[in-house]
Short mmCIF file of C-alpha atoms in Angstrom, two decimals:
data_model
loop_
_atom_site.label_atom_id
_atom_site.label_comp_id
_atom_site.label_asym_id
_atom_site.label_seq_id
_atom_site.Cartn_x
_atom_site.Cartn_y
_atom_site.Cartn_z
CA UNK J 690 15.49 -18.52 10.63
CA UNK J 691 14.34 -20.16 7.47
CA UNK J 692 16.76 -20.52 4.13
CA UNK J 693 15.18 -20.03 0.89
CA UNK J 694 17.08 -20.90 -2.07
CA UNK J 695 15.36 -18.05 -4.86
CA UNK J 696 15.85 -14.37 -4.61
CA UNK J 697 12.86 -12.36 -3.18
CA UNK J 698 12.00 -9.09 -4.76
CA UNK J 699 10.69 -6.30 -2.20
CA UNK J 700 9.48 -2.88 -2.04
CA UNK J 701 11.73 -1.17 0.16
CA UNK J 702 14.42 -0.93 2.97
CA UNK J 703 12.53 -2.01 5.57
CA UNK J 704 10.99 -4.67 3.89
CA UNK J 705 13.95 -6.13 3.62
CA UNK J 706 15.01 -5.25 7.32
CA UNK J 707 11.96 -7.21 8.45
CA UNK J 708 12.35 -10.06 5.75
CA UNK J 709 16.28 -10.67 6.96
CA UNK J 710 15.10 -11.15 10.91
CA UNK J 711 12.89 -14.10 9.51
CA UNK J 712 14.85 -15.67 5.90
CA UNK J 713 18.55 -16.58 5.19
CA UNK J 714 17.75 -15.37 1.49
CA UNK J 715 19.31 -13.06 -1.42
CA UNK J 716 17.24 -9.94 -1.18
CA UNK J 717 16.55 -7.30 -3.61
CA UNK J 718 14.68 -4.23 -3.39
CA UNK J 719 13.29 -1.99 -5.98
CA UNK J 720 13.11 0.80 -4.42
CA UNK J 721 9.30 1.18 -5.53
CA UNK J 722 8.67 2.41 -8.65
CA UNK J 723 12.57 2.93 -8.70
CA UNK J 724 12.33 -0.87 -11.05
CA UNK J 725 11.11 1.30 -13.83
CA UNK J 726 14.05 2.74 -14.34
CA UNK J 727 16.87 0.97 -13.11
CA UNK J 728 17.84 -1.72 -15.96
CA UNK J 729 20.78 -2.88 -14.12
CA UNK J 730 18.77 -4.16 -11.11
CA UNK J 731 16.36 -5.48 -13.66
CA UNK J 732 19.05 -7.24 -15.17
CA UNK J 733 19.90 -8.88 -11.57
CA UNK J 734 16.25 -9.73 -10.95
CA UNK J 735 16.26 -11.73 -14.61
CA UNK J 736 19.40 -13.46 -13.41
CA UNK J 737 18.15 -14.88 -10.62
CA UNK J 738 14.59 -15.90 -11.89
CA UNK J 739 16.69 -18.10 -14.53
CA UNK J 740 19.76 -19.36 -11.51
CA UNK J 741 17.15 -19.78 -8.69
CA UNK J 742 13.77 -18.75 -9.24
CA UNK J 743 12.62 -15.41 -7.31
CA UNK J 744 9.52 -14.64 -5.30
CA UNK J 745 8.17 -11.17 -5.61
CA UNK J 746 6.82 -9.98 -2.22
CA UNK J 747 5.28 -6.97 -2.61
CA UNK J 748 2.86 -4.67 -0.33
CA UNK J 749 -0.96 -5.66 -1.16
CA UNK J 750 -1.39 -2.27 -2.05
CA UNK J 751 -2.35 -1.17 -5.86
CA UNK J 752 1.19 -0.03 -6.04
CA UNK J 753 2.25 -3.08 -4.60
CA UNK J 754 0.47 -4.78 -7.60
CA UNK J 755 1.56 -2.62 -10.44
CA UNK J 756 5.42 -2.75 -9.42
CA UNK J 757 4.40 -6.67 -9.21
CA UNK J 758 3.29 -6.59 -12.46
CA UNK J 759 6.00 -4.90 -13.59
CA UNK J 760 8.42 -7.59 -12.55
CA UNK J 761 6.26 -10.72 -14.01
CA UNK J 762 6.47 -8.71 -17.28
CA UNK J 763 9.98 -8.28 -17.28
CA UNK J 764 11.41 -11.83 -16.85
CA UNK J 765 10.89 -14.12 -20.10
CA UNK J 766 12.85 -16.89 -18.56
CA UNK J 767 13.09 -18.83 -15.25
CA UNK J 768 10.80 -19.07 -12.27
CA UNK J 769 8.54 -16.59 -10.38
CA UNK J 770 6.71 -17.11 -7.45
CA UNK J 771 4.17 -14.79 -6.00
CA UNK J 772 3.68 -14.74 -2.22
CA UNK J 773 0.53 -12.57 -1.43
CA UNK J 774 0.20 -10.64 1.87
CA UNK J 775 -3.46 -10.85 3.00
CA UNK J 776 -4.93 -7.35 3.21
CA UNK J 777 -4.56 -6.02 6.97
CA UNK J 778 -5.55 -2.69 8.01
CA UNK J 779 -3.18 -0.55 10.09
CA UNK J 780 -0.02 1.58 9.80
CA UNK J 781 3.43 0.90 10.95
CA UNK J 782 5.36 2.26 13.94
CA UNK J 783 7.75 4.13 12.01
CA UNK J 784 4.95 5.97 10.50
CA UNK J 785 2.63 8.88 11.53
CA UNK J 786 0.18 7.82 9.15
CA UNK J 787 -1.56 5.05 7.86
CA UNK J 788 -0.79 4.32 3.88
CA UNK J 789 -2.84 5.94 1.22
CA UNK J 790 -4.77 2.70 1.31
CA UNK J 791 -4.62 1.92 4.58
CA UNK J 792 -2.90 -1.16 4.64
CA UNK J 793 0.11 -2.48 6.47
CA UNK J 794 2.53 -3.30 4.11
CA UNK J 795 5.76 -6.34 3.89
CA UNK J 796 7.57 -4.44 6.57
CA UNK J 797 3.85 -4.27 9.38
CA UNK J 798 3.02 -7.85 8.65
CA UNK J 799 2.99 -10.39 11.75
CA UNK J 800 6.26 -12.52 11.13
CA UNK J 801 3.85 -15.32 11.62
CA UNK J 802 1.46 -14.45 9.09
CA UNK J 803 4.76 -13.67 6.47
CA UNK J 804 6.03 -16.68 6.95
CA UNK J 805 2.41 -18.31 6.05
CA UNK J 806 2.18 -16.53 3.21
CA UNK J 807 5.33 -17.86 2.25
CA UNK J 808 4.05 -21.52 2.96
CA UNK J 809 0.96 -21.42 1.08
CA UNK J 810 2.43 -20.11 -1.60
CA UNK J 811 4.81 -23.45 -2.10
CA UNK J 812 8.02 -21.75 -0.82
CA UNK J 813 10.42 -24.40 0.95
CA UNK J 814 12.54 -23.90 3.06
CA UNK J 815 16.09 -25.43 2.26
CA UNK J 816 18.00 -27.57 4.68
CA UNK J 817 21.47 -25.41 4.15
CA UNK J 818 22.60 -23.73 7.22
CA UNK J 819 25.92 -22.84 5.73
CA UNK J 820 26.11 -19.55 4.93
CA UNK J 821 28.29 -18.15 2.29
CA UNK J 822 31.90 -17.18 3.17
CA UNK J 823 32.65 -14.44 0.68
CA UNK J 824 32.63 -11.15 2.20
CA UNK J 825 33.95 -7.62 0.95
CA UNK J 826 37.14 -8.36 3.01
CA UNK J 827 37.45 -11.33 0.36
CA UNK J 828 37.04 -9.08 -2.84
CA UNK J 829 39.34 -6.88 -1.43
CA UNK J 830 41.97 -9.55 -0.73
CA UNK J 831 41.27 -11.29 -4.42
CA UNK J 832 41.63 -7.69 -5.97
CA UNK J 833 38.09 -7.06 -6.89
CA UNK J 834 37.72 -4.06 -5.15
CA UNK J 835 40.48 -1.19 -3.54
CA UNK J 836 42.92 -1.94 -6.21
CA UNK J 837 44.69 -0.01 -8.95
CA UNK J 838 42.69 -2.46 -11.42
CA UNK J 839 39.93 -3.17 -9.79
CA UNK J 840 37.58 -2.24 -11.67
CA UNK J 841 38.24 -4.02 -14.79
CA UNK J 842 39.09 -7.10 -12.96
CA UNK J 843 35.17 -6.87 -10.94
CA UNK J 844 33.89 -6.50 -15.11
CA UNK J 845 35.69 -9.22 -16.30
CA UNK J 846 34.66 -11.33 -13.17
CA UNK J 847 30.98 -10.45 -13.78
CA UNK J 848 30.90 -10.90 -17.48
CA UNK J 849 32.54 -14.45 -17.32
CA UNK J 850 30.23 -15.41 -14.74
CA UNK J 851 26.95 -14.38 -16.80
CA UNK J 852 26.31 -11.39 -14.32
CA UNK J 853 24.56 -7.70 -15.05
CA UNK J 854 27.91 -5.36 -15.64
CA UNK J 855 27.30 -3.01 -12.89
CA UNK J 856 26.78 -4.41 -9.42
CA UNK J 857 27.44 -2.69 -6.53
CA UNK J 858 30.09 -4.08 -4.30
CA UNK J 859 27.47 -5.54 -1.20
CA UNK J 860 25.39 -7.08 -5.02
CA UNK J 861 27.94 -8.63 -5.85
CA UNK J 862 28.94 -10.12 -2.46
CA UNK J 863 25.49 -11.44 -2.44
CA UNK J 864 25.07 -13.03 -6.07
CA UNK J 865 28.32 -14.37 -5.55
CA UNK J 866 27.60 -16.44 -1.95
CA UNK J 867 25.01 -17.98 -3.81
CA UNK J 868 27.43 -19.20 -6.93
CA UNK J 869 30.25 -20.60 -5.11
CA UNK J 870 32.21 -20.31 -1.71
CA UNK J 871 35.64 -18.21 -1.38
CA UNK J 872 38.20 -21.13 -2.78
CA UNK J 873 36.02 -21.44 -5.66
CA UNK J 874 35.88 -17.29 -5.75
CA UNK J 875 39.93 -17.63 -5.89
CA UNK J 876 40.16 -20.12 -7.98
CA UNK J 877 37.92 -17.92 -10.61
CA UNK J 878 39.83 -15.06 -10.24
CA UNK J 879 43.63 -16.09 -10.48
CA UNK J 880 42.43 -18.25 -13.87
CA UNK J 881 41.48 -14.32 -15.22
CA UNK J 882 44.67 -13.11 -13.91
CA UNK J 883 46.11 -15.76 -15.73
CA UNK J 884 44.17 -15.25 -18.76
CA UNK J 885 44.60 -11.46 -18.92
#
């Protein structure tokens, strides 16, 4: 398993099931043409194009390429990558059909030939094996979620730390592991205790 530092924007569920067998990565999916609607996940994708860069990895599809598009027209700052899938005719084995198009998509692809794509597209690889330590056990314990005031405390959090109001709890656990470790996590939160 490879780490890679930016976010990587995918189609669907099991896009990102295949992507997380082969990547130690932050990985978003837009639920398809979802994106167009869904400001709040827009709002994380922007984030991480300006904290870490993001690579969109859509299906090579045409509406692969518009939800692409979408994406690249959305962020005004930071860095996105493209990594292309080459066109390869099939279907997947959770399907009875083949796409509209024909065309495997992220979740078909050879784990050989995704983890080309990623290399020709410039992608490194980092040479971090830690993994972050925050897990929903840890928001819990720190108050952020299952508490009286949770809520407002998770807001506050968010807002201080430049982050889309509205994350979901497993989001936030996410964005969070790639800003800082747990003692930095409690450290954070007891100064907006103290602050309240």
């Amino acid at each position: 398993m490879i780490k890679i530092d930016e976010a990587i924007i995918v189609e669907g569920k099991y896009d990102k099931i295949k992507l997380s067998s082969l990547v130690d990565a932050v990985i978003i999916v837009t639920n398809g043409f979802g994106i167009f609607k869904d400001e709040e996940k827009l709002e994380l994708i922007r984030y991480y194009a300006q904290k870490t860069g993001i690579i969109i990895l859509t299906d090579s599809d045409s509406a692969g390429r518009r939800i692409r598009g979408y994406i690249k027209g959305a962020i005004n700052k930071g860095k996105v990558t493209n990594v292309y899938i080459p066109d390869i005719f099939g279907k997947e084995k959770r399907k009875d059909k083949p796409s509209a198009e024909g065309k495997l998509g992220v979740e078909g692809i050879d784990p050989q030939v995704l983890l080309a794509a990623f290399e020709r597209s410039g992608i490194a690889a980092s040479q971090s094996e830690s993994a972050g330590d925050i897990t929903r056990l840890c928001l819990y314990e720190l108050g952020l979620s299952g508490g009286e005031n949770s809520r407002e405390l998770r807001k506050r959090l968010q807002k201080s730390l430049g982050l889309p109001e509205m994350l979901s709890a497993a989001s936030l656990t996410e964005v969070l592991n790639t800003m800082t470790d747990s003692a930095g996590l409690a450290d954070i939160v007891r100064k907006l205790k103290e602050n309240q």
